[in-house]
Coordinates of C-alpha atoms in Angstrom, one line a residue:
X13 CA 26.3 33.7 6.8
X14 CA 25.8 36.8 9.0
X15 CA 28.8 35.8 11.1
X16 CA 30.9 35.3 8.0
X17 CA 30.0 38.8 6.7
X18 CA 30.6 40.3 10.1
X19 CA 34.1 38.7 10.2
X20 CA 34.9 39.9 6.7
X21 CA 33.4 43.5 6.8
X22 CA 33.0 44.1 10.5
X23 CA 29.8 44.9 12.4
X24 CA 27.5 47.4 10.7
X25 CA 25.7 50.1 12.8
X26 CA 22.0 49.6 13.0
X27 CA 19.9 51.6 10.6
X28 CA 16.5 53.0 11.4
X29 CA 13.5 51.8 9.4
X30 CA 11.6 54.2 7.2
X31 CA 8.4 55.3 9.0
X32 CA 5.5 57.2 7.5
X33 CA 7.0 57.2 4.0
X34 CA 4.4 56.1 1.5
X35 CA 6.9 56.6 -1.4
X36 CA 9.7 54.4 -0.3
X37 CA 10.8 51.4 -2.5
X38 CA 9.4 48.8 0.0
X39 CA 6.1 50.7 0.4
X40 CA 5.7 50.9 -3.4
X41 CA 6.3 47.2 -3.7
X42 CA 3.8 46.3 -1.0
X43 CA 1.2 48.7 -2.5
X44 CA 1.6 47.0 -5.9
X45 CA 1.3 43.5 -4.4
X46 CA -1.9 44.4 -2.5
X47 CA -3.3 46.0 -5.7
X48 CA -2.9 42.6 -7.4
X49 CA -4.4 40.7 -4.5
X50 CA -1.3 38.6 -4.0
X51 CA -0.2 37.1 -0.7
X52 CA 3.4 36.7 0.5
X53 CA 3.1 32.9 0.0
X54 CA 2.2 33.3 -3.6
X55 CA 5.1 35.7 -4.2
X56 CA 7.5 33.2 -2.4
X57 CA 6.4 30.4 -4.7
X58 CA 6.8 32.4 -7.8
X59 CA 10.1 34.2 -7.1
X60 CA 11.7 31.6 -4.7
X61 CA 12.4 34.4 -2.3
X62 CA 12.0 33.6 1.4
X63 CA 9.0 35.2 3.2
X64 CA 11.3 37.0 5.7
X65 CA 13.2 38.6 2.9
X66 CA 10.0 39.8 1.3
X67 CA 8.8 41.3 4.6
X68 CA 12.2 43.0 5.0
X69 CA 12.0 44.5 1.5
X70 CA 8.5 45.8 2.0
X71 CA 9.4 47.3 5.4
X72 CA 12.7 48.8 4.1
X73 CA 14.5 46.7 6.7
X74 CA 17.6 45.9 4.6
X75 CA 19.6 45.0 7.8
X76 CA 17.6 41.7 7.9
X77 CA 19.2 40.6 4.6
X78 CA 22.6 39.0 4.5
X79 CA 24.3 41.6 2.2
X80 CA 23.4 44.7 0.1
X81 CA 24.1 42.7 -3.0
X82 CA 21.4 40.2 -2.1
X83 CA 19.1 43.1 -1.2
X84 CA 19.6 44.6 -4.7
X85 CA 19.0 41.3 -6.4
X86 CA 15.9 40.6 -4.4
X87 CA 14.5 44.1 -5.1
X88 CA 15.0 43.7 -8.9
X89 CA 13.5 40.2 -8.9
X90 CA 10.5 41.3 -6.8
X91 CA 9.9 44.4 -9.0
X92 CA 10.1 42.4 -12.2
X93 CA 7.6 39.9 -10.9
X94 CA 5.1 42.8 -10.1
X95 CA 5.7 44.3 -13.5
X96 CA 7.5 47.4 -12.1
X97 CA 10.8 49.1 -13.0
X98 CA 13.3 49.4 -10.2
X99 CA 14.6 52.6 -11.7
X100 CA 11.1 54.2 -11.5
X101 CA 10.8 53.1 -7.9
X102 CA 14.1 54.7 -7.1
X103 CA 13.0 57.9 -8.9
X104 CA 9.8 58.0 -6.9
X105 CA 11.8 57.6 -3.7
X106 CA 14.2 60.4 -4.6
X107 CA 11.2 62.7 -5.4
X108 CA 10.1 62.3 -1.8
X109 CA 13.6 62.2 -0.4
X110 CA 12.8 65.4 1.6
X111 CA 10.7 63.2 3.9
X112 CA 13.6 60.8 4.6
X113 CA 16.5 61.2 6.9
X114 CA 20.0 61.3 5.3
X115 CA 20.9 58.0 6.8
X116 CA 17.8 56.2 5.2
X117 CA 18.6 57.8 1.9
X118 CA 22.2 56.5 2.0
X119 CA 21.0 53.0 3.0
X120 CA 18.4 52.6 0.2
X121 CA 20.7 54.1 -2.5
X122 CA 23.4 51.7 -1.5
X123 CA 21.0 48.7 -1.8
X124 CA 19.7 49.7 -5.2
X125 CA 22.8 50.9 -6.9
X126 CA 23.5 50.0 -10.5
X127 CA 25.0 46.6 -11.5
X128 CA 28.4 48.0 -12.4
X129 CA 31.1 45.9 -10.7
X130 CA 32.7 47.5 -7.7
X131 CA 36.4 48.2 -8.3
X132 CA 38.6 47.2 -5.5
X133 CA 42.4 47.2 -5.4
X134 CA 44.1 44.0 -6.3
X135 CA 46.3 44.3 -3.3
X136 CA 43.4 43.5 -1.0
X137 CA 43.1 40.0 -2.5
X138 CA 45.6 38.4 -0.1
X139 CA 43.6 39.7 2.8
X140 CA 40.5 38.0 1.5
X141 CA 42.5 34.8 1.0
X142 CA 43.5 34.8 4.7
X143 CA 39.8 35.0 5.7
X144 CA 38.8 32.3 3.2
X145 CA 39.5 29.2 5.4
X146 CA 36.9 30.6 7.9
X147 CA 34.0 30.1 5.4
X148 CA 35.1 26.8 3.8
X149 CA 35.1 23.3 5.1
X150 CA 38.7 22.5 4.1
X151 CA 41.3 22.1 6.8
X152 CA 44.1 23.7 4.7
X153 CA 44.2 27.1 3.0
X154 CA 43.1 27.4 -0.6
X155 CA 46.4 29.0 -1.6
X156 CA 48.2 25.7 -0.9
X157 CA 45.8 23.2 -2.5
X158 CA 44.7 25.5 -5.3
X159 CA 45.4 24.2 -8.8
X160 CA 46.4 26.6 -11.6
X161 CA 43.5 28.5 -13.2
X162 CA 42.3 27.1 -16.5
X163 CA 43.2 29.0 -19.6
X164 CA 39.6 29.7 -20.7
X165 CA 36.1 29.2 -19.2
X166 CA 35.1 27.2 -22.2
X167 CA 37.3 24.3 -21.3
X168 CA 35.5 24.1 -17.9
X169 CA 32.0 24.2 -19.3
X170 CA 32.8 21.6 -22.0
X171 CA 30.9 18.4 -21.4
X172 CA 31.3 15.0 -23.2
X173 CA 28.8 14.0 -25.8
X174 CA 27.4 11.2 -23.6
X175 CA 27.7 12.4 -20.0
X176 CA 27.7 10.0 -17.2
X177 CA 25.1 10.0 -14.4
X178 CA 27.4 11.8 -12.0
X179 CA 28.2 14.4 -14.6
X180 CA 24.5 14.9 -15.3
X181 CA 23.8 15.5 -11.6
X182 CA 26.7 18.0 -11.3
X183 CA 25.6 19.9 -14.4
X184 CA 22.1 20.2 -13.1
X185 CA 23.4 21.6 -9.8
X186 CA 25.5 24.2 -11.6
X187 CA 22.7 25.2 -13.8
X188 CA 20.5 25.8 -10.8
X189 CA 23.2 28.0 -9.2
X190 CA 23.7 30.0 -12.4
X191 CA 20.0 30.5 -13.0
X192 CA 19.6 31.8 -9.4
X193 CA 22.5 34.2 -9.7
X194 CA 21.3 35.6 -13.0
X195 CA 17.8 36.0 -11.6
X196 CA 19.3 38.1 -8.8
X197 CA 21.3 40.2 -11.3
X198 CA 24.6 39.3 -9.6
X199 CA 28.0 39.0 -11.2
X200 CA 30.7 36.4 -10.4
X201 CA 32.9 39.3 -9.1
X202 CA 30.3 40.4 -6.6
X203 CA 29.7 36.8 -5.4
X204 CA 33.4 36.4 -5.1
X205 CA 33.8 39.5 -2.8
X206 CA 31.0 38.4 -0.5
X207 CA 31.5 34.6 -0.4
X208 CA 35.4 34.7 -0.6
X209 CA 35.3 31.9 -3.2
X210 CA 37.6 32.4 -6.1
X211 CA 36.0 33.2 -9.4
X212 CA 37.3 30.2 -11.3
X213 CA 35.9 28.0 -8.5
X214 CA 32.5 29.7 -9.0
X215 CA 32.7 29.0 -12.7
X216 CA 33.5 25.4 -12.1
X217 CA 30.5 25.1 -9.7
X218 CA 28.1 26.6 -12.2
X219 CA 29.6 24.5 -15.0
X220 CA 29.2 21.3 -13.0
X221 CA 32.9 20.6 -13.3
X222 CA 33.6 19.5 -9.7
X223 CA 36.7 17.6 -10.8
X224 CA 38.6 20.9 -11.1
X225 CA 38.0 21.6 -7.4
X226 CA 40.8 20.6 -5.0
X227 CA 38.8 18.0 -3.0
X228 CA 35.3 16.8 -2.6
X229 CA 35.3 18.2 1.0
X230 CA 36.3 21.7 -0.2
X231 CA 33.8 21.4 -3.1
X232 CA 31.0 20.7 -0.6
X233 CA 32.0 23.7 1.5
X234 CA 32.1 26.0 -1.5
X235 CA 28.8 24.7 -2.7
X236 CA 27.3 25.2 0.8
X237 CA 28.5 28.9 1.0
X238 CA 27.3 29.6 -2.6
X239 CA 23.9 28.1 -2.0
X240 CA 23.5 30.0 1.3
X241 CA 24.4 33.2 -0.4
X242 CA 21.9 32.7 -3.2
X243 CA 19.2 31.7 -0.6
X244 CA 18.6 28.3 -2.1
X245 CA 17.5 25.0 -0.4
X246 CA 20.9 24.1 0.9
X247 CA 20.0 20.6 2.2
X248 CA 18.4 19.6 -1.1
X249 CA 21.4 20.7 -3.1
X250 CA 23.9 19.0 -0.8
X251 CA 21.9 15.8 -0.9
X252 CA 21.9 16.0 -4.7
X253 CA 25.7 16.5 -4.6
X254 CA 26.1 13.4 -2.4
X255 CA 24.2 11.4 -4.9
X256 CA 26.5 12.6 -7.6
X257 CA 29.6 11.6 -5.6
X258 CA 28.1 8.1 -5.0
X259 CA 27.4 7.7 -8.7
X260 CA 30.9 8.9 -9.6
X261 CA 32.4 6.4 -7.2
X262 CA 30.5 3.5 -8.8
X263 CA 31.5 4.7 -12.2
X264 CA 35.2 4.7 -11.4
X265 CA 35.2 1.2 -10.0
X266 CA 36.4 -1.5 -12.4
X267 CA 33.8 -3.9 -13.7
X268 CA 34.2 -7.6 -12.9
X269 CA 35.3 -9.9 -15.7
X270 CA 31.9 -11.5 -16.1
X271 CA 30.2 -8.2 -16.5
X272 CA 32.8 -7.1 -19.1
X273 CA 32.2 -10.3 -21.1
X274 CA 28.5 -9.8 -20.8
X275 CA 29.0 -6.2 -22.0
X276 CA 31.0 -7.4 -25.0
X277 CA 28.3 -10.0 -25.8
X278 CA 25.6 -7.3 -25.6
X279 CA 27.6 -5.0 -27.7
X280 CA 27.3 -7.4 -30.7
X281 CA 23.5 -7.6 -30.3
X282 CA 21.3 -4.9 -31.7
X283 CA 19.7 -2.6 -29.2
X284 CA 16.2 -3.5 -30.3
X285 CA 16.8 -7.2 -29.4
X286 CA 18.9 -6.6 -26.3
X287 CA 15.9 -5.4 -24.4
X288 CA 14.1 -8.7 -25.0
X289 CA 16.9 -11.2 -24.6
X290 CA 16.8 -11.4 -20.8
X291 CA 17.0 -14.5 -18.6
X292 CA 13.5 -13.9 -17.2
X293 CA 12.0 -13.5 -20.6
X294 CA 13.7 -16.6 -22.0
X295 CA 12.6 -18.7 -19.0
X296 CA 9.0 -17.4 -19.1
X297 CA 8.7 -17.9 -22.9
X298 CA 10.0 -21.5 -22.7
X299 CA 7.5 -22.2 -19.9
X300 CA 4.6 -20.8 -21.9
X301 CA 5.6 -22.8 -25.0
X302 CA 5.8 -25.9 -22.9
X303 CA 2.3 -25.3 -21.5
X304 CA 1.0 -24.6 -25.0
X305 CA 2.5 -27.9 -26.3
X306 CA 0.8 -29.9 -23.5
X307 CA -2.5 -28.2 -24.1
X308 CA -2.4 -29.0 -27.9
X309 CA -1.3 -32.6 -27.1
X310 CA -4.1 -33.1 -24.6
X311 CA -6.7 -31.7 -27.0
X312 CA -5.6 -34.0 -29.8
X313 CA -5.8 -37.0 -27.4
X314 CA -9.4 -36.1 -26.4
X315 CA -10.4 -35.7 -30.1
X316 CA -8.8 -39.0 -31.0
X317 CA -10.7 -40.8 -28.3
X318 CA -14.0 -39.3 -29.2
X319 CA -13.4 -40.1 -32.9
X320 CA -12.8 -43.9 -32.1
X321 CA -15.0 -46.2 -34.2
X322 CA -18.2 -47.4 -32.4
X323 CA -19.0 -51.1 -32.0
X324 CA -21.5 -52.1 -34.7
X325 CA -24.1 -54.8 -34.5
X326 CA -23.4 -58.2 -36.0
X327 CA -26.0 -57.6 -38.7
X328 CA -25.1 -55.2 -41.6
X329 CA -26.7 -51.7 -41.6
X330 CA -29.4 -50.7 -44.0
X331 CA -27.0 -48.5 -46.0
X332 CA -24.8 -51.5 -46.7
X333 CA -27.8 -53.5 -47.8
X334 CA -29.1 -50.8 -50.1
X335 CA -25.7 -50.1 -51.8
X336 CA -24.5 -53.7 -52.2
X337 CA -26.6 -56.5 -53.6
X338 CA -25.7 -59.8 -51.8
X339 CA -25.5 -63.0 -53.8
X340 CA -28.4 -65.5 -53.0
X341 CA -27.5 -68.6 -51.1
X342 CA -29.3 -71.8 -50.3
X343 CA -30.7 -70.6 -46.9
X344 CA -31.9 -67.1 -47.7
X345 CA -32.7 -65.1 -50.8
X346 CA -30.8 -61.9 -51.6
X347 CA -32.5 -58.5 -51.2
X348 CA -33.2 -56.5 -54.3
X349 CA -31.4 -53.2 -55.0
X350 CA -34.7 -51.3 -55.2
X351 CA -36.3 -50.2 -51.9
X352 CA -39.8 -49.2 -51.0
X353 CA -40.9 -46.7 -48.3
X354 CA -43.6 -48.2 -46.2
X355 CA -45.6 -46.0 -43.8
X356 CA -47.0 -48.1 -41.0
X357 CA -50.2 -47.3 -39.1
X358 CA -50.0 -44.3 -36.7
X359 CA -50.2 -46.5 -33.6
X360 CA -47.0 -48.4 -34.6
X361 CA -45.2 -45.8 -36.8
X362 CA -41.6 -45.0 -35.6
X363 CA -40.5 -41.4 -35.5
X364 CA -38.3 -41.8 -38.7
X365 CA -39.2 -43.4 -42.0
X366 CA -37.3 -46.6 -42.8
X367 CA -36.6 -48.0 -46.3
X368 CA -37.6 -51.7 -46.5
X369 CA -36.1 -53.9 -49.2
X370 CA -38.3 -55.9 -51.5
X371 CA -37.9 -59.6 -50.9
X372 CA -37.9 -62.3 -53.5
X373 CA -41.0 -64.4 -53.5
X374 CA -40.8 -67.2 -50.9
X375 CA -43.0 -69.2 -48.5
X376 CA -42.1 -67.1 -45.4
X377 CA -41.0 -63.4 -45.6
X378 CA -40.1 -61.4 -42.5
X379 CA -38.5 -58.0 -42.1
X380 CA -37.2 -57.1 -38.7
X381 CA -37.1 -53.3 -38.2
X382 CA -35.1 -51.9 -35.3
X383 CA -36.9 -49.0 -33.5
X384 CA -34.4 -49.0 -30.7
X385 CA -31.3 -50.8 -29.8
X386 CA -32.3 -54.3 -28.6
X387 CA -31.0 -57.9 -28.6
X388 CA -32.6 -60.1 -31.3
X389 CA -32.1 -63.7 -32.4
X390 CA -33.5 -64.8 -35.8
X391 CA -33.6 -68.5 -36.7
X392 CA -34.5 -69.4 -40.3
X393 CA -35.5 -73.0 -40.9
X394 CA -33.6 -74.1 -37.8
X395 CA -30.5 -72.1 -38.7
X396 CA -29.5 -68.9 -36.7
X397 CA -29.1 -66.0 -39.1
X398 CA -28.9 -63.1 -36.7
X399 CA -28.0 -62.9 -33.0
X400 CA -27.0 -59.7 -31.4
X401 CA -28.0 -56.1 -30.8
X402 CA -29.7 -54.3 -33.7
X403 CA -29.4 -50.6 -34.4
X404 CA -32.3 -48.1 -34.4
X405 CA -33.5 -47.3 -37.9
X406 CA -32.1 -50.5 -39.5
X407 CA -34.1 -53.2 -41.3
X408 CA -33.1 -56.9 -41.6
X409 CA -35.0 -59.0 -44.2
X410 CA -35.3 -62.8 -44.0
X411 CA -37.1 -65.4 -45.9
X412 CA -37.5 -69.1 -45.4
X413 CA -39.3 -72.2 -46.6
X414 CA -40.9 -73.5 -43.4
X415 CA -40.6 -71.2 -40.4
X416 CA -38.8 -68.1 -39.1
X417 CA -38.5 -67.7 -35.4
X418 CA -37.8 -64.2 -33.9
X419 CA -36.7 -63.9 -30.2
X420 CA -36.1 -60.4 -28.6
X421 CA -35.5 -59.1 -25.1
X422 CA -37.5 -55.8 -25.7
X423 CA -40.8 -56.2 -27.6
X424 CA -41.3 -52.4 -28.0
X425 CA -38.0 -52.0 -29.8
X426 CA -38.7 -54.4 -32.7
X427 CA -41.2 -54.0 -35.5
X428 CA -42.2 -57.0 -37.7
X429 CA -43.3 -57.0 -41.3
X430 CA -44.7 -60.4 -42.1
X431 CA -45.4 -61.3 -45.8
X432 CA -45.7 -57.6 -46.8
X433 CA -48.0 -57.0 -43.8
X434 CA -47.0 -54.6 -41.0
X435 CA -47.7 -56.3 -37.7
X436 CA -46.3 -53.5 -35.6
X437 CA -44.2 -54.0 -32.6
X438 CA -43.7 -57.4 -31.0
X439 CA -44.7 -56.5 -27.5
X440 CA -44.3 -54.0 -24.6
X441 CA -41.3 -52.4 -23.2
X442 CA -38.9 -54.8 -21.6
X443 CA -41.0 -57.8 -22.6
X444 CA -39.3 -61.0 -23.8
X445 CA -41.2 -62.1 -26.9
X446 CA -40.6 -65.3 -29.0
X447 CA -42.7 -65.7 -32.1
X448 CA -42.7 -68.2 -35.0
X449 CA -43.7 -67.1 -38.4
X450 CA -44.9 -69.9 -40.8
X451 CA -46.3 -69.6 -44.3
X452 CA -49.9 -69.6 -43.0
X453 CA -49.9 -68.1 -39.5
X454 CA -47.9 -66.8 -36.6
X455 CA -47.3 -69.2 -33.7
X456 CA -46.3 -68.6 -30.2
X457 CA -44.3 -71.5 -28.9
X458 CA -45.7 -73.2 -25.9
X459 CA -43.2 -73.7 -23.3
X460 CA -42.3 -77.4 -22.9
X461 CA -43.7 -78.6 -19.6
X462 CA -41.2 -79.9 -17.3
X463 CA -41.5 -83.6 -16.4
X464 CA -43.1 -84.3 -13.1
X465 CA -40.9 -86.4 -11.0
X466 CA -42.6 -89.5 -9.5
X467 CA -41.8 -90.5 -6.0
X468 CA -39.7 -93.6 -5.9
X469 CA -41.2 -96.1 -3.3
X470 CA -39.0 -96.8 -0.5
X471 CA -37.8 -100.4 0.3
X472 CA -40.3 -102.2 2.5
X473 CA -38.7 -104.1 5.3
X474 CA -38.9 -107.8 5.0
X475 CA -40.6 -109.7 7.9
X476 CA -38.2 -111.5 10.2
X477 CA -38.6 -115.2 10.8
X478 CA -40.7 -116.4 13.8
X479 CA -38.8 -118.4 16.3
X480 CA -39.4 -122.0 16.3
X481 CA -40.6 -123.5 19.6
X482 CA -38.0 -125.5 21.5
X483 CA -38.4 -129.2 22.3
X484 CA -41.0 -129.7 25.0
X485 CA -40.0 -132.4 27.5
X486 CA -42.5 -135.1 27.7
X487 CA -43.7 -136.1 31.1
X488 CA -42.5 -139.4 32.4
X489 CA -44.8 -142.1 33.7
X490 CA -45.3 -142.4 37.4
X491 CA -44.9 -145.7 38.9

C-alpha cells in the first residue's frame, strides 16, 4: 500500500515527531486512554484499529499511517471511542501552537481537516486511470474492460427477495466494507482518489453486486486494495469472497434430470411433510414397525402357551360334584347336593378345608380326600371306579355293598373318611398303602405267598446186567 501511494503521489519528506508537547492531539488521546485505565489491546478490540496505528496516533507519527485520509478517520474513531470531540482536541492543539514548529502544525492540521471532499480538476482523471493497472490484479487496463456506469446507485444495491447463498456472502462482504468506511468518516470520492478504484466499482463492492465488475480477477484485486486501505483482515475477506465464487459456480450449473424430477415431486409436498419424508426415515420407521410386530406376535404366543388347559385327573373335581347331582347306578349311589364341612383332628387336618358330600346310607361308605397330587386306585365290589392321579383339595365319595379297596402310591397324600369317621392319612410319605374297607372293619390284604418250588428228583441210573460166566471146559479122563 505504501508503494502504491508513493507511485501515485511521490515520496513524501520525513516529518519530525512532536516532542515535549503535552497538548498535541496524540498526547491528549493517550492521556484520556490512561485516565480510563485502558490498554492498547482493549482499544484495538473495540475500534478494530491496529496496534501500530494507535501507537502512531498517540506519538503524532502520522508518517507511519498509509495516508492522511486514514489518519483522519482513525483519529475521529479513536476520539469517539474515548468520548472526546476531535474539534476540541484540535482547538487545544492550536491554543498551544506556539510550542510547535510550523512543519508540525501543517502536518497535524492536514491530518485532521474537515470532511469536505477535496476538489480536484476533472482533467487529472486520465492520469489516475493510467496508474490504475499498477494497483489492480487485472492484466488489461480498466478503460478497455470497463462496462458503462449504471444509471442509478439504487439499481446496484437492489437485491432479489430470496437471495442465493453466493449473493448473501457478497452482500455481507459489502456491508463490512461500507460499515468500516463510515466508521472512518470517509467518502467514496476520497477512497477513489487514494485507491484509484472508480466510484461505481466501490459502490458495487459495498452493495455486494460483484456481477457488475468486469471479471472475478479484477473484482478480487479491487477488493484486496479496498480492504487494505480500510485496514481490514484482508485474508479473511478474500477467503469469504472465494466461498461466494464457489457457491455461485454451483448455482449456475444445471441440475441433473433426476434432481429436477425430485424437485418437482417435492414441490407438490407441503414443507411440513417434506422434512420427514426421507429415505432414511422411511427405512428406519419400517424396521421399527417390523420389530414391534414381531414383539407383539411373540408375546401373544407366550400368553397362548401359558393359557393352555391343564391335564385333569380322571376323577371329576369337587366343584363338578357339588354343582351337578349324578344319577344313581347299580354300582354306586349318587352324592347328595348338600355338602358338610368336616374339620378333622389337628394331627391329620390339611391346610385348607374341604367340603365332603353326604353319602346315601349303604353298607360301606368311603370318601377319598386328596391332600396332594398322588396316584390312587379305588375298587368297589371288585369293580375299578377310580384309577389315576387325584388333585389336591378334591374329595371322591364311594359306597359299596361288601368291600372297597383303596391303593395309593403316597400314603401321606390321601386322607380316608370311613363310614363318617375320619381315619386320617393312609400312611407316610412315599409309602405304598393298600387297604380294604368292609362293613365291619378295615383289612390289610396279606400278600399271597409265592409257591415254594419242590426239587424234582433226578433219574436214578438203572443197574447194568452182570455178565454170565462162560462155559467152563470139563476135564477129560486120563487113561
